[in-house]
Amino acid sequence: MSTGTGAAAFRRVCALADVPDEGALGLEVDDTPIAVVRSEGQVYAISDVCSHAEVALSEGDVEDGTIECWLHGSCFDLASGKPINPPATRPVATYPVKIDGDDVLVSLDKNS
Ligand code: FES
């Protein structure tokens, strides 16, 4: 039957083809803003709200496993959600991702 608790359930959020290479797709999953990001062949899901001011990270540039906030330039590590440079000092939430064929599945059960 089903595995795990409801909170840990993975659900399909988009097609893999919808996530640009070295780019991001901003989505809402159960009213939670999520950025699905592809960098260097890996797919990540992070909060789509910068921890510095509330703007969408999915509109920033993606490079080398990081995403750069378009407003003040903090870069966040996509795997850990940690900021690499100021002005942001707090990490953003990261979420578990699974790829199933051409589907991207995300769990809202935060990694961090
Ligand atoms: S709003 Fe993202 S770094 Fe300031």
PDB file of N, CA and C and ligand atoms in Angstrom:
ATOM      1  N   MET A   1       0.852  -1.181   0.000  1.00  0.00           N
ATOM      2  CA  MET A   1       0.000   0.000   0.000  1.00  0.00           C
ATOM      3  C   MET A   1       0.890   1.233   0.000  1.00  0.00           C
ATOM      4  N   SER A   2       0.407   2.325   0.571  1.00  0.00           N
ATOM      5  CA  SER A   2       1.227   3.541   0.515  1.00  0.00           C
ATOM      6  C   SER A   2       2.361   3.450   1.533  1.00  0.00           C
ATOM      7  N   THR A   3       3.404   4.225   1.277  1.00  0.00           N
ATOM      8  CA  THR A   3       4.574   4.182   2.143  1.00  0.00           C
ATOM      9  C   THR A   3       4.666   5.462   2.960  1.00  0.00           C
ATOM     10  N   GLY A   4       5.092   5.327   4.188  1.00  0.00           N
ATOM     11  CA  GLY A   4       5.370   6.491   5.010  1.00  0.00           C
ATOM     12  C   GLY A   4       4.109   7.230   5.422  1.00  0.00           C
ATOM     13  N   THR A   5       4.300   8.393   6.040  1.00  0.00           N
ATOM     14  CA  THR A   5       3.173   9.195   6.479  1.00  0.00           C
ATOM     15  C   THR A   5       2.750  10.127   5.357  1.00  0.00           C
ATOM     16  N   GLY A   6       1.582  10.725   5.519  1.00  0.00           N
ATOM     17  CA  GLY A   6       1.084  11.660   4.516  1.00  0.00           C
ATOM     18  C   GLY A   6       2.046  12.810   4.299  1.00  0.00           C
ATOM     19  N   ALA A   7       2.659  13.302   5.385  1.00  0.00           N
ATOM     20  CA  ALA A   7       3.537  14.469   5.289  1.00  0.00           C
ATOM     21  C   ALA A   7       4.760  14.179   4.432  1.00  0.00           C
ATOM     22  N   ALA A   8       5.181  12.914   4.396  1.00  0.00           N
ATOM     23  CA  ALA A   8       6.395  12.582   3.655  1.00  0.00           C
ATOM     24  C   ALA A   8       6.089  12.158   2.224  1.00  0.00           C
ATOM     25  N   ALA A   9       4.823  12.215   1.846  1.00  0.00           N
ATOM     26  CA  ALA A   9       4.446  11.697   0.534  1.00  0.00           C
ATOM     27  C   ALA A   9       5.041  12.529  -0.596  1.00  0.00           C
ATOM     28  N   PHE A  10       5.536  11.841  -1.578  1.00  0.00           N
ATOM     29  CA  PHE A  10       6.001  12.523  -2.780  1.00  0.00           C
ATOM     30  C   PHE A  10       4.821  12.733  -3.707  1.00  0.00           C
ATOM     31  N   ARG A  11       4.752  13.886  -4.331  1.00  0.00           N
ATOM     32  CA  ARG A  11       3.728  14.094  -5.334  1.00  0.00           C
ATOM     33  C   ARG A  11       4.362  14.708  -6.573  1.00  0.00           C
ATOM     34  N   ARG A  12       3.737  14.415  -7.731  1.00  0.00           N
ATOM     35  CA  ARG A  12       4.233  14.960  -8.991  1.00  0.00           C
ATOM     36  C   ARG A  12       3.987  16.458  -9.004  1.00  0.00           C
ATOM     37  N   VAL A  13       5.021  17.242  -9.311  1.00  0.00           N
ATOM     38  CA  VAL A  13       4.849  18.696  -9.352  1.00  0.00           C
ATOM     39  C   VAL A  13       5.003  19.261 -10.761  1.00  0.00           C
ATOM     40  N   CYS A  14       5.734  18.554 -11.625  1.00  0.00           N
ATOM     41  CA  CYS A  14       5.902  19.040 -13.002  1.00  0.00           C
ATOM     42  C   CYS A  14       6.580  17.939 -13.812  1.00  0.00           C
ATOM     43  N   ALA A  15       6.678  18.194 -15.113  1.00  0.00           N
ATOM     44  CA  ALA A  15       7.445  17.299 -15.976  1.00  0.00           C
ATOM     45  C   ALA A  15       8.909  17.721 -15.925  1.00  0.00           C
ATOM     46  N   LEU A  16       9.798  16.761 -16.018  1.00  0.00           N
ATOM     47  CA  LEU A  16      11.230  17.071 -16.032  1.00  0.00           C
ATOM     48  C   LEU A  16      11.551  18.041 -17.171  1.00  0.00           C
ATOM     49  N   ALA A  17      10.856  17.859 -18.298  1.00  0.00           N
ATOM     50  CA  ALA A  17      11.102  18.710 -19.467  1.00  0.00           C
ATOM     51  C   ALA A  17      10.717  20.168 -19.209  1.00  0.00           C
ATOM     52  N   ASP A  18       9.898  20.418 -18.174  1.00  0.00           N
ATOM     53  CA  ASP A  18       9.490  21.798 -17.859  1.00  0.00           C
ATOM     54  C   ASP A  18      10.582  22.572 -17.123  1.00  0.00           C
ATOM     55  N   VAL A  19      11.589  21.861 -16.610  1.00  0.00           N
ATOM     56  CA  VAL A  19      12.630  22.514 -15.815  1.00  0.00           C
ATOM     57  C   VAL A  19      13.819  22.773 -16.725  1.00  0.00           C
ATOM     58  N   PRO A  20      14.119  24.041 -17.015  1.00  0.00           N
ATOM     59  CA  PRO A  20      15.202  24.313 -17.960  1.00  0.00           C
ATOM     60  C   PRO A  20      16.558  23.885 -17.414  1.00  0.00           C
ATOM     61  N   ASP A  21      17.457  23.541 -18.326  1.00  0.00           N
ATOM     62  CA  ASP A  21      18.827  23.234 -17.940  1.00  0.00           C
ATOM     63  C   ASP A  21      19.465  24.492 -17.363  1.00  0.00           C
ATOM     64  N   GLU A  22      20.124  24.370 -16.222  1.00  0.00           N
ATOM     65  CA  GLU A  22      20.690  25.549 -15.534  1.00  0.00           C
ATOM     66  C   GLU A  22      19.621  26.632 -15.402  1.00  0.00           C
ATOM     67  N   GLY A  23      18.456  26.203 -14.904  1.00  0.00           N
ATOM     68  CA  GLY A  23      17.362  27.147 -14.728  1.00  0.00           C
ATOM     69  C   GLY A  23      16.395  26.630 -13.670  1.00  0.00           C
ATOM     70  N   ALA A  24      15.344  27.388 -13.451  1.00  0.00           N
ATOM     71  CA  ALA A  24      14.410  27.082 -12.372  1.00  0.00           C
ATOM     72  C   ALA A  24      12.980  27.274 -12.833  1.00  0.00           C
ATOM     73  N   LEU A  25      12.083  26.535 -12.179  1.00  0.00           N
ATOM     74  CA  LEU A  25      10.654  26.657 -12.425  1.00  0.00           C
ATOM     75  C   LEU A  25       9.998  26.931 -11.069  1.00  0.00           C
ATOM     76  N   GLY A  26       9.277  28.026 -10.974  1.00  0.00           N
ATOM     77  CA  GLY A  26       8.572  28.363  -9.729  1.00  0.00           C
ATOM     78  C   GLY A  26       7.183  27.768  -9.722  1.00  0.00           C
ATOM     79  N   LEU A  27       6.821  27.099  -8.624  1.00  0.00           N
ATOM     80  CA  LEU A  27       5.534  26.412  -8.513  1.00  0.00           C
ATOM     81  C   LEU A  27       4.931  26.659  -7.140  1.00  0.00           C
ATOM     82  N   GLU A  28       3.658  26.378  -7.010  1.00  0.00           N
ATOM     83  CA  GLU A  28       3.061  26.318  -5.682  1.00  0.00           C
ATOM     84  C   GLU A  28       2.587  24.902  -5.459  1.00  0.00           C
ATOM     85  N   VAL A  29       3.000  24.311  -4.348  1.00  0.00           N
ATOM     86  CA  VAL A  29       2.570  22.965  -3.994  1.00  0.00           C
ATOM     87  C   VAL A  29       1.865  23.088  -2.650  1.00  0.00           C
ATOM     88  N   ASP A  30       0.562  22.827  -2.628  1.00  0.00           N
ATOM     89  CA  ASP A  30      -0.228  23.021  -1.392  1.00  0.00           C
ATOM     90  C   ASP A  30       0.033  24.391  -0.776  1.00  0.00           C
ATOM     91  N   ASP A  31       0.015  25.428  -1.590  1.00  0.00           N
ATOM     92  CA  ASP A  31       0.229  26.810  -1.135  1.00  0.00           C
ATOM     93  C   ASP A  31       1.653  27.096  -0.679  1.00  0.00           C
ATOM     94  N   THR A  32       2.565  26.165  -0.873  1.00  0.00           N
ATOM     95  CA  THR A  32       3.966  26.402  -0.528  1.00  0.00           C
ATOM     96  C   THR A  32       4.732  26.731  -1.801  1.00  0.00           C
ATOM     97  N   PRO A  33       5.383  27.900  -1.874  1.00  0.00           N
ATOM     98  CA  PRO A  33       6.154  28.224  -3.071  1.00  0.00           C
ATOM     99  C   PRO A  33       7.447  27.410  -3.138  1.00  0.00           C
ATOM    100  N   ILE A  34       7.597  26.692  -4.232  1.00  0.00           N
ATOM    101  CA  ILE A  34       8.750  25.796  -4.414  1.00  0.00           C
ATOM    102  C   ILE A  34       9.430  26.164  -5.730  1.00  0.00           C
ATOM    103  N   ALA A  35      10.743  26.214  -5.702  1.00  0.00           N
ATOM    104  CA  ALA A  35      11.509  26.355  -6.944  1.00  0.00           C
ATOM    105  C   ALA A  35      12.120  24.995  -7.269  1.00  0.00           C
ATOM    106  N   VAL A  36      11.756  24.450  -8.424  1.00  0.00           N
ATOM    107  CA  VAL A  36      12.398  23.229  -8.906  1.00  0.00           C
ATOM    108  C   VAL A  36      13.525  23.686  -9.824  1.00  0.00           C
ATOM    109  N   VAL A  37      14.742  23.269  -9.498  1.00  0.00           N
ATOM    110  CA  VAL A  37      15.924  23.834 -10.142  1.00  0.00           C
ATOM    111  C   VAL A  37      16.770  22.706 -10.718  1.00  0.00           C
ATOM    112  N   ARG A  38      17.277  22.922 -11.928  1.00  0.00           N
ATOM    113  CA  ARG A  38      18.174  21.936 -12.527  1.00  0.00           C
ATOM    114  C   ARG A  38      19.539  22.577 -12.719  1.00  0.00           C
ATOM    115  N   SER A  39      20.570  21.906 -12.211  1.00  0.00           N
ATOM    116  CA  SER A  39      21.925  22.407 -12.405  1.00  0.00           C
ATOM    117  C   SER A  39      22.873  21.230 -12.494  1.00  0.00           C
ATOM    118  N   GLU A  40      23.715  21.239 -13.475  1.00  0.00           N
ATOM    119  CA  GLU A  40      24.720  20.198 -13.693  1.00  0.00           C
ATOM    120  C   GLU A  40      24.091  18.805 -13.673  1.00  0.00           C
ATOM    121  N   GLY A  41      22.894  18.698 -14.283  1.00  0.00           N
ATOM    122  CA  GLY A  41      22.239  17.397 -14.414  1.00  0.00           C
ATOM    123  C   GLY A  41      21.487  16.947 -13.181  1.00  0.00           C
ATOM    124  N   GLN A  42      21.545  17.728 -12.102  1.00  0.00           N
ATOM    125  CA  GLN A  42      20.831  17.375 -10.878  1.00  0.00           C
ATOM    126  C   GLN A  42      19.576  18.227 -10.759  1.00  0.00           C
ATOM    127  N   VAL A  43      18.531  17.654 -10.151  1.00  0.00           N
ATOM    128  CA  VAL A  43      17.312  18.416  -9.920  1.00  0.00           C
ATOM    129  C   VAL A  43      17.135  18.592  -8.411  1.00  0.00           C
ATOM    130  N   TYR A  44      16.832  19.814  -8.015  1.00  0.00           N
ATOM    131  CA  TYR A  44      16.678  20.177  -6.608  1.00  0.00           C
ATOM    132  C   TYR A  44      15.322  20.850  -6.426  1.00  0.00           C
ATOM    133  N   ALA A  45      14.809  20.814  -5.189  1.00  0.00           N
ATOM    134  CA  ALA A  45      13.623  21.609  -4.846  1.00  0.00           C
ATOM    135  C   ALA A  45      13.966  22.406  -3.595  1.00  0.00           C
ATOM    136  N   ILE A  46      13.773  23.708  -3.679  1.00  0.00           N
ATOM    137  CA  ILE A  46      14.039  24.587  -2.535  1.00  0.00           C
ATOM    138  C   ILE A  46      12.850  25.528  -2.368  1.00  0.00           C
ATOM    139  N   SER A  47      12.812  26.182  -1.229  1.00  0.00           N
ATOM    140  CA  SER A  47      11.791  27.213  -1.036  1.00  0.00           C
ATOM    141  C   SER A  47      11.975  28.285  -2.104  1.00  0.00           C
ATOM    142  N   ASP A  48      10.863  28.749  -2.656  1.00  0.00           N
ATOM    143  CA  ASP A  48      10.958  29.796  -3.684  1.00  0.00           C
ATOM    144  C   ASP A  48      10.811  31.186  -3.070  1.00  0.00           C
ATOM    145  N   VAL A  49      11.263  31.314  -1.830  1.00  0.00           N
ATOM    146  CA  VAL A  49      11.233  32.615  -1.159  1.00  0.00           C
ATOM    147  C   VAL A  49      12.619  32.873  -0.589  1.00  0.00           C
ATOM    148  N   CYS A  50      13.251  33.937  -1.043  1.00  0.00           N
ATOM    149  CA  CYS A  50      14.578  34.272  -0.516  1.00  0.00           C
ATOM    150  C   CYS A  50      14.472  34.506   0.988  1.00  0.00           C
ATOM    151  N   SER A  51      15.512  34.100   1.736  1.00  0.00           N
ATOM    152  CA  SER A  51      15.480  34.269   3.190  1.00  0.00           C
ATOM    153  C   SER A  51      15.822  35.695   3.608  1.00  0.00           C
ATOM    154  N   HIS A  52      16.196  36.535   2.655  1.00  0.00           N
ATOM    155  CA  HIS A  52      16.552  37.927   2.981  1.00  0.00           C
ATOM    156  C   HIS A  52      15.329  38.830   2.892  1.00  0.00           C
ATOM    157  N   ALA A  53      14.694  38.858   1.759  1.00  0.00           N
ATOM    158  CA  ALA A  53      13.423  39.566   1.592  1.00  0.00           C
ATOM    159  C   ALA A  53      12.581  38.640   0.732  1.00  0.00           C
ATOM    160  N   GLU A  54      11.270  38.832   0.772  1.00  0.00           N
ATOM    161  CA  GLU A  54      10.427  37.791   0.209  1.00  0.00           C
ATOM    162  C   GLU A  54      10.246  37.935  -1.290  1.00  0.00           C
ATOM    163  N   VAL A  55      11.271  37.558  -2.032  1.00  0.00           N
ATOM    164  CA  VAL A  55      11.161  37.546  -3.490  1.00  0.00           C
ATOM    165  C   VAL A  55      11.411  36.121  -3.979  1.00  0.00           C
ATOM    166  N   ALA A  56      10.989  35.861  -5.218  1.00  0.00           N
ATOM    167  CA  ALA A  56      11.074  34.506  -5.771  1.00  0.00           C
ATOM    168  C   ALA A  56      12.495  34.190  -6.231  1.00  0.00           C
ATOM    169  N   LEU A  57      13.084  33.161  -5.641  1.00  0.00           N
ATOM    170  CA  LEU A  57      14.428  32.745  -6.074  1.00  0.00           C
ATOM    171  C   LEU A  57      14.410  32.153  -7.471  1.00  0.00           C
ATOM    172  N   SER A  58      13.252  31.606  -7.894  1.00  0.00           N
ATOM    173  CA  SER A  58      13.195  30.951  -9.205  1.00  0.00           C
ATOM    174  C   SER A  58      13.434  31.927 -10.353  1.00  0.00           C
ATOM    175  N   GLU A  59      13.402  33.228 -10.061  1.00  0.00           N
ATOM    176  CA  GLU A  59      13.683  34.213 -11.108  1.00  0.00           C
ATOM    177  C   GLU A  59      15.163  34.570 -11.183  1.00  0.00           C
ATOM    178  N   GLY A  60      15.982  33.917 -10.361  1.00  0.00           N
ATOM    179  CA  GLY A  60      17.409  34.210 -10.356  1.00  0.00           C
ATOM    180  C   GLY A  60      18.196  33.302 -11.283  1.00  0.00           C
ATOM    181  N   ASP A  61      19.494  33.578 -11.382  1.00  0.00           N
ATOM    182  CA  ASP A  61      20.375  32.799 -12.252  1.00  0.00           C
ATOM    183  C   ASP A  61      20.866  31.539 -11.544  1.00  0.00           C
ATOM    184  N   VAL A  62      20.937  30.452 -12.314  1.00  0.00           N
ATOM    185  CA  VAL A  62      21.392  29.164 -11.788  1.00  0.00           C
ATOM    186  C   VAL A  62      22.756  28.856 -12.392  1.00  0.00           C
ATOM    187  N   GLU A  63      23.699  28.444 -11.545  1.00  0.00           N
ATOM    188  CA  GLU A  63      25.036  28.130 -12.034  1.00  0.00           C
ATOM    189  C   GLU A  63      25.764  27.273 -11.009  1.00  0.00           C
ATOM    190  N   ASP A  64      26.419  26.225 -11.464  1.00  0.00           N
ATOM    191  CA  ASP A  64      27.303  25.405 -10.624  1.00  0.00           C
ATOM    192  C   ASP A  64      26.667  24.983  -9.296  1.00  0.00           C
ATOM    193  N   GLY A  65      25.435  24.509  -9.353  1.00  0.00           N
ATOM    194  CA  GLY A  65      24.793  24.021  -8.128  1.00  0.00           C
ATOM    195  C   GLY A  65      24.321  25.113  -7.191  1.00  0.00           C
ATOM    196  N   THR A  66      24.202  26.339  -7.699  1.00  0.00           N
ATOM    197  CA  THR A  66      23.703  27.437  -6.867  1.00  0.00           C
ATOM    198  C   THR A  66      22.630  28.208  -7.624  1.00  0.00           C
ATOM    199  N   ILE A  67      21.839  28.976  -6.860  1.00  0.00           N
ATOM    200  CA  ILE A  67      20.909  29.926  -7.471  1.00  0.00           C
ATOM    201  C   ILE A  67      21.162  31.287  -6.843  1.00  0.00           C
ATOM    202  N   GLU A  68      21.165  32.314  -7.689  1.00  0.00           N
ATOM    203  CA  GLU A  68      21.484  33.661  -7.216  1.00  0.00           C
ATOM    204  C   GLU A  68      20.196  34.477  -7.118  1.00  0.00           C
ATOM    205  N   CYS A  69      19.957  35.043  -5.945  1.00  0.00           N
ATOM    206  CA  CYS A  69      18.786  35.918  -5.790  1.00  0.00           C
ATOM    207  C   CYS A  69      18.965  37.130  -6.687  1.00  0.00           C
ATOM    208  N   TRP A  70      17.910  37.413  -7.459  1.00  0.00           N
ATOM    209  CA  TRP A  70      18.002  38.504  -8.443  1.00  0.00           C
ATOM    210  C   TRP A  70      17.982  39.873  -7.790  1.00  0.00           C
ATOM    211  N   LEU A  71      17.513  39.955  -6.522  1.00  0.00           N
ATOM    212  CA  LEU A  71      17.327  41.282  -5.940  1.00  0.00           C
ATOM    213  C   LEU A  71      18.624  41.853  -5.358  1.00  0.00           C
ATOM    214  N   HIS A  72      19.291  41.094  -4.491  1.00  0.00           N
ATOM    215  CA  HIS A  72      20.522  41.627  -3.868  1.00  0.00           C
ATOM    216  C   HIS A  72      21.730  40.732  -4.086  1.00  0.00           C
ATOM    217  N   GLY A  73      21.566  39.643  -4.811  1.00  0.00           N
ATOM    218  CA  GLY A  73      22.738  38.878  -5.242  1.00  0.00           C
ATOM    219  C   GLY A  73      23.247  37.790  -4.323  1.00  0.00           C
ATOM    220  N   SER A  74      22.532  37.446  -3.247  1.00  0.00           N
ATOM    221  CA  SER A  74      22.983  36.295  -2.462  1.00  0.00           C
ATOM    222  C   SER A  74      22.825  35.032  -3.297  1.00  0.00           C
ATOM    223  N   CYS A  75      23.844  34.150  -3.244  1.00  0.00           N
ATOM    224  CA  CYS A  75      23.741  32.843  -3.896  1.00  0.00           C
ATOM    225  C   CYS A  75      23.434  31.805  -2.832  1.00  0.00           C
ATOM    226  N   PHE A  76      22.597  30.845  -3.165  1.00  0.00           N
ATOM    227  CA  PHE A  76      22.244  29.765  -2.248  1.00  0.00           C
ATOM    228  C   PHE A  76      22.704  28.445  -2.847  1.00  0.00           C
ATOM    229  N   ASP A  77      23.290  27.594  -1.967  1.00  0.00           N
ATOM    230  CA  ASP A  77      23.669  26.249  -2.381  1.00  0.00           C
ATOM    231  C   ASP A  77      22.382  25.435  -2.555  1.00  0.00           C
ATOM    232  N   LEU A  78      22.204  24.817  -3.714  1.00  0.00           N
ATOM    233  CA  LEU A  78      20.938  24.137  -3.994  1.00  0.00           C
ATOM    234  C   LEU A  78      20.767  22.869  -3.162  1.00  0.00           C
ATOM    235  N   ALA A  79      21.876  22.231  -2.783  1.00  0.00           N
ATOM    236  CA  ALA A  79      21.772  20.991  -2.013  1.00  0.00           C
ATOM    237  C   ALA A  79      21.442  21.270  -0.547  1.00  0.00           C
ATOM    238  N   SER A  80      22.046  22.295   0.024  1.00  0.00           N
ATOM    239  CA  SER A  80      21.864  22.555   1.459  1.00  0.00           C
ATOM    240  C   SER A  80      20.921  23.710   1.735  1.00  0.00           C
ATOM    241  N   GLY A  81      20.692  24.573   0.757  1.00  0.00           N
ATOM    242  CA  GLY A  81      19.883  25.774   0.973  1.00  0.00           C
ATOM    243  C   GLY A  81      20.634  26.895   1.660  1.00  0.00           C
ATOM    244  N   LYS A  82      21.920  26.682   1.957  1.00  0.00           N
ATOM    245  CA  LYS A  82      22.666  27.701   2.706  1.00  0.00           C
ATOM    246  C   LYS A  82      23.113  28.847   1.803  1.00  0.00           C
ATOM    247  N   PRO A  83      23.073  30.079   2.358  1.00  0.00           N
ATOM    248  CA  PRO A  83      23.580  31.202   1.575  1.00  0.00           C
ATOM    249  C   PRO A  83      25.100  31.151   1.510  1.00  0.00           C
ATOM    250  N   ILE A  84      25.639  31.514   0.365  1.00  0.00           N
ATOM    251  CA  ILE A  84      27.090  31.494   0.165  1.00  0.00           C
ATOM    252  C   ILE A  84      27.669  32.880   0.410  1.00  0.00           C
ATOM    253  N   ASN A  85      26.878  33.889   0.137  1.00  0.00           N
ATOM    254  CA  ASN A  85      27.370  35.259   0.322  1.00  0.00           C
ATOM    255  C   ASN A  85      26.232  36.154   0.807  1.00  0.00           C
ATOM    256  N   PRO A  86      26.575  37.255   1.485  1.00  0.00           N
ATOM    257  CA  PRO A  86      25.552  38.166   1.984  1.00  0.00           C
ATOM    258  C   PRO A  86      24.838  38.888   0.839  1.00  0.00           C
ATOM    259  N   PRO A  87      23.716  39.542   1.123  1.00  0.00           N
ATOM    260  CA  PRO A  87      23.222  39.882   2.458  1.00  0.00           C
ATOM    261  C   PRO A  87      22.406  38.790   3.159  1.00  0.00           C
ATOM    262  N   ALA A  88      21.972  37.747   2.474  1.00  0.00           N
ATOM    263  CA  ALA A  88      21.201  36.706   3.164  1.00  0.00           C
ATOM    264  C   ALA A  88      22.108  35.971   4.146  1.00  0.00           C
ATOM    265  N   THR A  89      21.588  35.651   5.321  1.00  0.00           N
ATOM    266  CA  THR A  89      22.370  34.915   6.320  1.00  0.00           C
ATOM    267  C   THR A  89      21.685  33.614   6.716  1.00  0.00           C
ATOM    268  N   ARG A  90      20.395  33.491   6.429  1.00  0.00           N
ATOM    269  CA  ARG A  90      19.658  32.294   6.825  1.00  0.00           C
ATOM    270  C   ARG A  90      19.446  31.386   5.620  1.00  0.00           C
ATOM    271  N   PRO A  91      19.495  30.066   5.841  1.00  0.00           N
ATOM    272  CA  PRO A  91      19.249  29.147   4.715  1.00  0.00           C
ATOM    273  C   PRO A  91      17.794  29.158   4.289  1.00  0.00           C
ATOM    274  N   VAL A  92      17.545  28.694   3.081  1.00  0.00           N
ATOM    275  CA  VAL A  92      16.178  28.435   2.640  1.00  0.00           C
ATOM    276  C   VAL A  92      15.928  26.930   2.762  1.00  0.00           C
ATOM    277  N   ALA A  93      14.657  26.556   2.926  1.00  0.00           N
ATOM    278  CA  ALA A  93      14.305  25.137   3.059  1.00  0.00           C
ATOM    279  C   ALA A  93      14.619  24.396   1.762  1.00  0.00           C
ATOM    280  N   THR A  94      15.057  23.160   1.912  1.00  0.00           N
ATOM    281  CA  THR A  94      15.220  22.284   0.755  1.00  0.00           C
ATOM    282  C   THR A  94      14.275  21.092   0.932  1.00  0.00           C
ATOM    283  N   TYR A  95      13.861  20.526  -0.164  1.00  0.00           N
ATOM    284  CA  TYR A  95      12.868  19.446  -0.139  1.00  0.00           C
ATOM    285  C   TYR A  95      13.391  18.247  -0.919  1.00  0.00           C
ATOM    286  N   PRO A  96      13.037  17.031  -0.469  1.00  0.00           N
ATOM    287  CA  PRO A  96      13.450  15.834  -1.198  1.00  0.00           C
ATOM    288  C   PRO A  96      12.808  15.777  -2.596  1.00  0.00           C
ATOM    289  N   VAL A  97      13.593  15.339  -3.562  1.00  0.00           N
ATOM    290  CA  VAL A  97      13.140  15.239  -4.954  1.00  0.00           C
ATOM    291  C   VAL A  97      13.386  13.816  -5.447  1.00  0.00           C
ATOM    292  N   LYS A  98      12.454  13.317  -6.243  1.00  0.00           N
ATOM    293  CA  LYS A  98      12.657  12.051  -6.959  1.00  0.00           C
ATOM    294  C   LYS A  98      12.303  12.294  -8.413  1.00  0.00           C
ATOM    295  N   ILE A  99      13.025  11.650  -9.287  1.00  0.00           N
ATOM    296  CA  ILE A  99      12.676  11.686 -10.706  1.00  0.00           C
ATOM    297  C   ILE A  99      12.097  10.319 -11.060  1.00  0.00           C
ATOM    298  N   ASP A 100      10.921  10.333 -11.676  1.00  0.00           N
ATOM    299  CA  ASP A 100      10.272   9.089 -12.078  1.00  0.00           C
ATOM    300  C   ASP A 100       9.944   9.210 -13.556  1.00  0.00           C
ATOM    301  N   GLY A 101      10.822   8.670 -14.390  1.00  0.00           N
ATOM    302  CA  GLY A 101      10.633   8.830 -15.830  1.00  0.00           C
ATOM    303  C   GLY A 101      10.767  10.293 -16.190  1.00  0.00           C
ATOM    304  N   ASP A 102       9.683  10.891 -16.730  1.00  0.00           N
ATOM    305  CA  ASP A 102       9.721  12.326 -17.068  1.00  0.00           C
ATOM    306  C   ASP A 102       8.982  13.154 -16.020  1.00  0.00           C
ATOM    307  N   ASP A 103       8.749  12.585 -14.857  1.00  0.00           N
ATOM    308  CA  ASP A 103       8.031  13.325 -13.814  1.00  0.00           C
ATOM    309  C   ASP A 103       8.976  13.725 -12.686  1.00  0.00           C
ATOM    310  N   VAL A 104       8.768  14.940 -12.168  1.00  0.00           N
ATOM    311  CA  VAL A 104       9.502  15.389 -10.987  1.00  0.00           C
ATOM    312  C   VAL A 104       8.559  15.266  -9.794  1.00  0.00           C
ATOM    313  N   LEU A 105       8.993  14.517  -8.792  1.00  0.00           N
ATOM    314  CA  LEU A 105       8.208  14.319  -7.579  1.00  0.00           C
ATOM    315  C   LEU A 105       8.906  15.031  -6.428  1.00  0.00           C
ATOM    316  N   VAL A 106       8.134  15.722  -5.614  1.00  0.00           N
ATOM    317  CA  VAL A 106       8.695  16.457  -4.480  1.00  0.00           C
ATOM    318  C   VAL A 106       7.911  16.073  -3.234  1.00  0.00           C
ATOM    319  N   SER A 107       8.610  15.963  -2.112  1.00  0.00           N
ATOM    320  CA  SER A 107       7.959  15.807  -0.817  1.00  0.00           C
ATOM    321  C   SER A 107       8.051  17.133  -0.079  1.00  0.00           C
ATOM    322  N   LEU A 108       6.977  17.551   0.554  1.00  0.00           N
ATOM    323  CA  LEU A 108       7.006  18.796   1.325  1.00  0.00           C
ATOM    324  C   LEU A 108       7.591  18.580   2.725  1.00  0.00           C
ATOM    325  N   ASP A 109       8.061  17.372   2.976  1.00  0.00           N
ATOM    326  CA  ASP A 109       8.724  17.072   4.237  1.00  0.00           C
ATOM    327  C   ASP A 109      10.155  17.604   4.123  1.00  0.00           C
ATOM    328  N   LYS A 110      10.427  18.772   4.706  1.00  0.00           N
ATOM    329  CA  LYS A 110      11.693  19.480   4.463  1.00  0.00           C
ATOM    330  C   LYS A 110      12.917  18.643   4.820  1.00  0.00           C
ATOM    331  N   ASN A 111      13.989  18.834   4.035  1.00  0.00           N
ATOM    332  CA  ASN A 111      15.295  18.306   4.410  1.00  0.00           C
ATOM    333  C   ASN A 111      15.866  19.121   5.545  1.00  0.00           C
ATOM    334  N   SER A 112      15.617  20.427   5.502  1.00  0.00           N
ATOM    335  CA  SER A 112      16.263  21.313   6.475  1.00  0.00           C
ATOM    336  C   SER A 112      15.304  22.410   6.858  1.00  0.00           C
TER     337      SER A 112
HETATM  338  S1  FES B   1      16.035  39.542  -1.380  1.00  0.00           S
HETATM  339 FE1  FES B   1      17.363  37.911  -1.863  1.00  0.00          FE
HETATM  340  S2  FES B   1      19.323  38.669  -1.326  1.00  0.00           S
HETATM  341 FE2  FES B   1      17.985  40.282  -0.771  1.00  0.00          FE
END
